[in-house]
Short mmCIF file of C-alpha atoms in Angstrom, two decimals:
data_model
loop_
_atom_site.label_atom_id
_atom_site.label_comp_id
_atom_site.label_asym_id
_atom_site.label_seq_id
_atom_site.Cartn_x
_atom_site.Cartn_y
_atom_site.Cartn_z
CA UNK A 190 69.44 133.36 74.21
CA UNK A 191 69.42 133.55 78.01
CA UNK A 192 67.56 136.86 77.90
CA UNK A 193 65.00 135.42 75.48
CA UNK A 194 64.63 132.37 77.72
CA UNK A 195 63.81 134.57 80.70
CA UNK A 196 61.25 136.49 78.64
CA UNK A 197 59.46 133.32 77.57
CA UNK A 198 59.57 132.02 81.16
CA UNK A 199 57.74 135.21 82.07
CA UNK A 200 54.86 134.38 79.73
CA UNK A 201 54.60 130.84 81.09
CA UNK A 202 54.57 132.10 84.69
CA UNK A 203 51.95 134.67 83.65
CA UNK A 204 49.70 131.93 82.22
CA UNK A 205 49.97 129.71 85.29
CA UNK A 206 49.60 132.48 87.86
CA UNK A 207 46.48 133.77 86.09
CA UNK A 208 45.18 130.22 86.58
CA UNK A 209 44.61 129.68 82.88
CA UNK A 210 45.86 126.07 82.91
CA UNK A 211 44.72 124.13 85.99
CA UNK A 212 41.37 124.10 87.73
CA UNK A 213 43.06 123.85 91.13
CA UNK A 214 44.75 127.15 91.89
CA UNK A 215 47.48 125.53 93.96
CA UNK A 216 48.74 123.71 90.86
CA UNK A 217 48.97 127.02 89.02
CA UNK A 218 50.88 128.50 91.93
CA UNK A 219 53.33 125.60 91.95
CA UNK A 220 53.99 125.97 88.22
CA UNK A 221 54.28 129.73 88.72
CA UNK A 222 56.89 129.23 91.43
CA UNK A 223 58.90 127.03 89.08
CA UNK A 224 58.77 129.31 86.02
CA UNK A 225 58.74 132.54 88.02
CA UNK A 226 61.01 132.14 91.04
CA UNK A 227 63.33 129.35 89.92
CA UNK A 228 63.64 129.94 86.19
CA UNK A 229 63.16 133.71 85.91
CA UNK A 230 64.04 135.09 89.35
CA UNK A 231 60.77 136.94 89.96
CA UNK A 232 58.94 136.49 93.25
CA UNK A 233 55.37 135.20 92.87
CA UNK A 234 54.19 137.27 95.85
CA UNK A 235 55.78 140.46 94.50
CA UNK A 236 54.35 139.82 91.03
CA UNK A 237 50.81 139.05 92.25
CA UNK A 238 50.65 142.20 94.35
CA UNK A 239 51.85 144.37 91.48
CA UNK A 240 49.97 142.63 88.69
CA UNK A 241 46.62 142.35 90.48
CA UNK A 242 46.72 146.08 91.12
CA UNK A 243 47.49 146.70 87.47
CA UNK A 244 44.51 144.65 86.30
CA UNK A 245 42.14 146.30 88.77
CA UNK A 246 42.97 149.94 87.96
CA UNK A 247 44.66 149.86 84.56
CA UNK A 248 46.26 153.21 83.61
CA UNK A 249 44.57 154.90 86.55
CA UNK A 250 46.51 157.68 88.27
CA UNK A 251 46.90 157.65 92.03
CA UNK A 252 44.78 160.30 93.73
CA UNK A 253 47.94 161.89 95.16
CA UNK A 254 51.70 161.46 95.02
CA UNK A 255 51.63 159.67 98.38
CA UNK A 256 48.63 157.39 97.78
CA UNK A 257 48.77 153.79 96.58
CA UNK A 258 45.44 153.55 94.72
CA UNK A 259 46.67 153.87 91.14
CA UNK A 260 48.11 151.47 88.58
CA UNK A 261 51.56 150.38 89.82
CA UNK A 262 52.70 149.85 86.22
CA UNK A 263 52.51 153.60 85.54
CA UNK A 264 54.00 154.58 88.89
CA UNK A 265 57.10 155.67 87.02
CA UNK A 266 57.73 159.24 88.14
CA UNK A 267 60.11 160.96 87.85
CA UNK A 268 61.57 158.72 85.13
CA UNK A 269 58.50 158.71 82.87
CA UNK A 270 55.24 160.67 82.89
CA UNK A 271 52.15 159.46 81.03
CA UNK A 272 50.07 162.64 81.29
CA UNK A 273 50.55 166.27 82.26
CA UNK A 274 48.97 165.64 85.65
CA UNK A 275 51.33 162.73 86.17
CA UNK A 276 54.33 164.90 85.24
CA UNK A 277 53.32 167.50 87.82
CA UNK A 278 52.36 165.03 90.55
CA UNK A 279 55.58 165.27 92.58
CA UNK A 280 55.16 169.00 93.16
CA UNK A 281 52.95 168.26 96.16
CA UNK A 282 55.93 166.65 97.90
CA UNK A 283 58.12 169.73 97.57
CA UNK A 284 57.99 172.58 100.09
CA UNK A 285 58.06 175.23 97.37
CA UNK A 286 55.49 173.39 95.23
CA UNK A 287 57.85 173.30 92.25
CA UNK A 288 59.42 170.53 90.22
CA UNK A 289 62.99 169.59 91.07
CA UNK A 290 65.73 170.07 88.51
CA UNK A 291 66.08 166.30 88.02
CA UNK A 292 62.34 165.94 87.41
CA UNK A 293 62.38 168.71 84.81
CA UNK A 294 65.37 167.14 83.06
CA UNK A 295 63.95 163.60 83.01
CA UNK A 296 60.50 164.61 81.77
CA UNK A 297 61.96 166.90 79.14
CA UNK A 298 63.99 164.09 77.58
CA UNK A 299 61.77 161.09 78.37
CA UNK A 300 61.09 160.30 74.71
CA UNK A 301 64.83 159.69 74.33
CA UNK A 302 65.40 157.85 77.61
CA UNK A 303 62.40 155.50 77.28
CA UNK A 304 64.20 152.59 75.61
CA UNK A 305 67.36 152.85 77.77
CA UNK A 306 65.11 152.74 80.85
CA UNK A 307 63.49 149.54 79.54
CA UNK A 308 66.92 147.94 79.43
CA UNK A 309 67.17 148.32 83.20
CA UNK A 310 63.63 147.13 83.97
CA UNK A 311 64.53 143.50 84.71
CA UNK A 312 67.31 144.49 87.12
CA UNK A 313 64.80 146.58 89.09
CA UNK A 314 62.27 143.72 89.13
CA UNK A 315 64.94 141.25 90.33
CA UNK A 316 65.82 143.61 93.17
CA UNK A 317 62.21 144.07 94.27
CA UNK A 318 61.54 140.33 94.01
CA UNK A 319 64.56 139.54 96.16
CA UNK A 320 63.46 142.01 98.82
CA UNK A 321 59.89 140.66 98.86
CA UNK A 322 60.83 136.97 99.00
CA UNK A 323 63.39 137.43 101.77
CA UNK A 324 61.23 139.84 103.76
CA UNK A 325 63.71 142.70 103.68
CA UNK A 326 61.55 145.30 101.97
CA UNK A 327 58.68 146.00 99.59
CA UNK A 328 58.35 147.84 96.30
CA UNK A 329 55.49 150.03 97.57
CA UNK A 330 53.54 150.86 100.72
CA UNK A 331 50.69 148.80 99.27
CA UNK A 332 52.91 145.72 98.99
CA UNK A 333 54.41 146.39 102.43
CA UNK A 334 50.96 146.43 104.01
CA UNK A 335 49.85 143.28 102.18
CA UNK A 336 52.97 141.31 103.13
CA UNK A 337 52.65 142.53 106.74
CA UNK A 338 49.00 141.47 106.92
CA UNK A 339 49.11 138.21 104.95
CA UNK A 340 52.77 137.26 104.73
CA UNK A 341 54.02 135.10 101.87
CA UNK A 342 51.72 132.34 100.64
CA UNK A 343 54.78 130.11 100.26
CA UNK A 344 57.26 131.36 102.87
CA UNK A 345 59.73 128.50 102.37
CA UNK A 346 59.46 127.89 98.61
CA UNK A 347 59.65 131.59 97.62
CA UNK A 348 63.09 132.44 99.11
CA UNK A 349 64.52 128.95 98.52
CA UNK A 350 63.67 128.92 94.81
CA UNK A 351 64.80 132.51 94.35
CA UNK A 352 68.17 131.75 95.93
CA UNK A 353 68.41 128.64 93.73
CA UNK A 354 67.78 130.87 90.70
CA UNK A 355 70.67 133.15 91.59
CA UNK A 356 72.88 130.13 92.27
CA UNK A 357 72.34 128.50 88.88
CA UNK A 358 72.65 131.87 87.15
CA UNK A 359 75.96 132.53 88.89
CA UNK A 360 77.26 129.13 87.81
CA UNK A 361 76.08 129.63 84.22
CA UNK A 362 77.30 133.21 83.95
CA UNK A 363 80.86 132.27 84.96
CA UNK A 364 80.76 129.05 82.88
CA UNK A 365 81.23 127.09 86.08
CA UNK A 366 84.34 129.04 87.04
CA UNK A 367 86.01 129.19 83.64
CA UNK A 368 85.32 132.88 82.91
CA UNK A 369 86.75 135.91 84.68
CA UNK A 370 84.61 137.92 87.09
CA UNK A 371 84.49 140.90 84.70
CA UNK A 372 83.45 138.77 81.70
CA UNK A 373 80.88 136.89 83.79
CA UNK A 374 79.34 140.15 85.02
CA UNK A 375 79.21 141.50 81.46
CA UNK A 376 77.56 138.29 80.24
CA UNK A 377 74.93 138.34 83.00
CA UNK A 378 74.03 142.02 82.76
CA UNK A 379 73.86 141.89 78.97
CA UNK A 380 71.35 139.03 79.20
CA UNK A 381 69.43 140.80 81.99
CA UNK A 382 69.18 144.06 80.06
CA UNK A 383 68.17 142.30 76.85
CA UNK A 384 65.47 140.34 78.68
CA UNK A 385 64.20 143.49 80.38
CA UNK A 386 63.86 145.16 77.00
CA UNK A 387 62.03 142.17 75.50
CA UNK A 388 59.61 141.95 78.42
CA UNK A 389 58.99 145.66 78.77
CA UNK A 390 58.46 146.14 75.03
CA UNK A 391 55.41 143.89 75.21
CA UNK A 392 54.15 145.47 78.45
CA UNK A 393 54.74 148.93 77.03
CA UNK A 394 52.92 148.22 73.81
CA UNK A 395 49.98 146.90 75.81
CA UNK A 396 49.23 150.13 77.70
CA UNK A 397 51.85 152.86 77.34
CA UNK A 398 50.72 155.83 75.30
CA UNK A 399 47.07 154.87 75.75
CA UNK A 400 44.58 157.04 77.69
CA UNK A 401 45.10 157.47 81.42
CA UNK A 402 42.36 158.40 83.87
CA UNK A 403 41.92 160.11 87.18
CA UNK A 404 39.98 158.13 89.77
CA UNK A 405 37.04 160.53 89.74
CA UNK A 406 36.45 160.34 85.98
CA UNK A 407 37.28 156.77 85.06
CA UNK A 408 34.75 154.82 82.96
CA UNK A 409 33.17 151.55 84.10
CA UNK A 410 35.38 148.48 84.31
CA UNK A 411 35.04 147.03 80.81
CA UNK A 412 35.44 150.40 79.09
CA UNK A 413 38.47 151.14 81.28
CA UNK A 414 40.11 147.90 80.15
CA UNK A 415 39.34 148.43 76.46
CA UNK A 416 40.25 152.11 76.17
CA UNK A 417 43.54 151.86 78.08
CA UNK A 418 44.82 148.84 76.17
CA UNK A 419 46.44 148.28 72.77
CA UNK A 420 46.49 144.95 70.94
CA UNK A 421 49.58 144.02 68.91
CA UNK A 422 49.36 142.83 65.32
CA UNK A 423 51.79 141.77 62.64
CA UNK A 424 53.03 144.42 60.24
CA UNK A 425 56.07 146.23 58.82
CA UNK A 426 57.52 142.89 57.77
CA UNK A 427 56.90 141.25 61.16
CA UNK A 428 54.62 138.22 60.59
CA UNK A 429 51.66 137.52 62.85
CA UNK A 430 53.03 134.11 63.86
CA UNK A 431 56.13 135.80 65.28
CA UNK A 432 54.02 138.32 67.20
CA UNK A 433 51.89 135.48 68.62
CA UNK A 434 54.99 133.65 69.86
CA UNK A 435 57.02 136.67 70.98
CA UNK A 436 54.19 138.26 72.99
CA UNK A 437 53.08 135.04 74.69
CA UNK A 438 49.35 135.73 74.32
CA UNK A 439 49.60 139.40 75.31
CA UNK A 440 49.18 140.47 71.70
CA UNK A 441 45.50 140.11 72.68
CA UNK A 442 45.95 142.38 75.65
CA UNK A 443 42.39 143.76 75.49
CA UNK A 444 40.84 140.31 75.67
CA UNK A 445 43.26 139.24 78.38
CA UNK A 446 42.29 142.20 80.54
CA UNK A 447 38.60 141.48 80.11
CA UNK A 448 39.00 137.75 80.76
CA UNK A 449 42.30 137.26 82.64
CA UNK A 450 41.78 133.55 83.34
CA UNK A 451 41.10 132.68 79.69
CA UNK A 452 43.85 130.43 78.21
CA UNK A 453 45.92 132.16 75.57
CA UNK A 454 44.88 129.72 72.78
CA UNK A 455 41.26 130.97 73.10
CA UNK A 456 42.07 134.68 72.96
CA UNK A 457 41.98 134.87 69.15
CA UNK A 458 38.41 133.52 69.12
CA UNK A 459 37.44 135.89 71.91
CA UNK A 460 38.97 138.79 69.96
CA UNK A 461 36.35 138.49 67.21
CA UNK A 462 33.51 138.74 69.74
CA UNK A 463 35.06 141.60 71.72
CA UNK A 464 35.78 143.59 68.55
CA UNK A 465 32.17 143.32 67.38
CA UNK A 466 30.86 144.16 70.87
CA UNK A 467 32.98 147.32 71.00
CA UNK A 468 31.76 148.42 67.58
CA UNK A 469 28.17 147.89 68.66
CA UNK A 470 28.62 150.12 71.71
CA UNK A 471 30.86 152.69 70.02
CA UNK A 472 33.91 152.09 72.22
CA UNK A 473 37.33 152.62 70.66
CA UNK A 474 39.27 149.38 70.23
CA UNK A 475 42.86 149.99 69.28
CA UNK A 476 45.49 147.75 67.69
CA UNK A 477 48.88 148.49 66.14
CA UNK A 478 51.89 146.55 64.92
CA UNK A 479 55.14 146.58 66.85
CA UNK A 480 56.67 149.41 64.83
CA UNK A 481 53.64 151.74 64.85
CA UNK A 482 52.87 150.88 68.46
CA UNK A 483 56.33 151.88 69.67
CA UNK A 484 56.12 155.02 67.56
CA UNK A 485 52.84 155.89 69.29
CA UNK A 486 54.42 155.39 72.71
CA UNK A 487 57.40 157.63 71.94
CA UNK A 488 55.18 160.30 70.35
CA UNK A 489 52.95 160.25 73.43
CA UNK A 490 55.95 160.73 75.72
CA UNK A 491 57.16 163.60 73.54
CA UNK A 492 53.69 165.18 73.69
CA UNK A 493 53.61 165.00 77.48
CA UNK A 494 57.10 166.54 77.58
CA UNK A 495 55.95 169.39 75.35
CA UNK A 496 52.87 170.08 77.49
CA UNK A 497 54.96 169.89 80.66
CA UNK A 498 57.53 172.40 79.42
CA UNK A 499 54.81 174.70 78.04
CA UNK A 500 52.97 174.73 81.36
CA UNK A 501 56.19 175.30 83.27
CA UNK A 502 57.03 178.33 81.12
CA UNK A 503 53.52 179.76 81.70
CA UNK A 504 53.80 179.32 85.47
CA UNK A 505 57.42 180.45 85.75
CA UNK A 506 58.01 182.74 82.74
CA UNK A 507 61.42 183.90 84.02
CA UNK A 508 62.83 180.37 83.62
#
């Protein structure tokens, strides 16, 4: 239940920080600090930097392994590669121009490690949020430069609320001192891993396994958003009402990316218009249920693995 609570807090913070609720942005920020920092443990500043980049260049590869101009949500090498170019991107950092053994291993088996990696997603996000809010590091060079130039918008509230989050979680996880340290740690990390899976499943269904683009051949903005995004529908025994609640509005991911400040209760109406517009202009609009969508993601990862291994054998036939 705690993991599910954190997931739903994420959707509320997402709504407020996209300024879908209040006309005055500061009110949205205040609500975002409550649901994000205090209730969920995610720094608003860290999230805005990462999420704004994602919306601007969805599923766009960085121009090089060292650049920061791609979608941060697919900056997952060497754990996961979303295209052959992505899988080979770290070669430029090696003196011999070859993939390391760990990269070859991870990409080869990424279709099997995908869901276990999702379990650890929240722990990684908590770590990066803590570093950002307390000014002791940044998740990327892009974030480092932004925080250096602008600082935190709420330099007192951000760290204070994040520390308060960890305090109430510590008290809850040990049942106010009644549970042992080992049991408390197991309880907390089980909830954290479960929440990470629930959050990342929705994120993953939204974009993973969809087309990726290089900067020089990306389409215009609206086509980029539509073609890189997958809507989520009911199916395989999962009713639409459950999908609507579980995904927190992101079942209409296409519409959200086109109109990020639109309140979630209007997305279904917008969906009808966007669908007809895409048909008129011959642009692929994709939707899948939660079972088929996850199958597509895993099949895509397996396909990238196959292409990666095939190319490696061609380039280094003695291996």
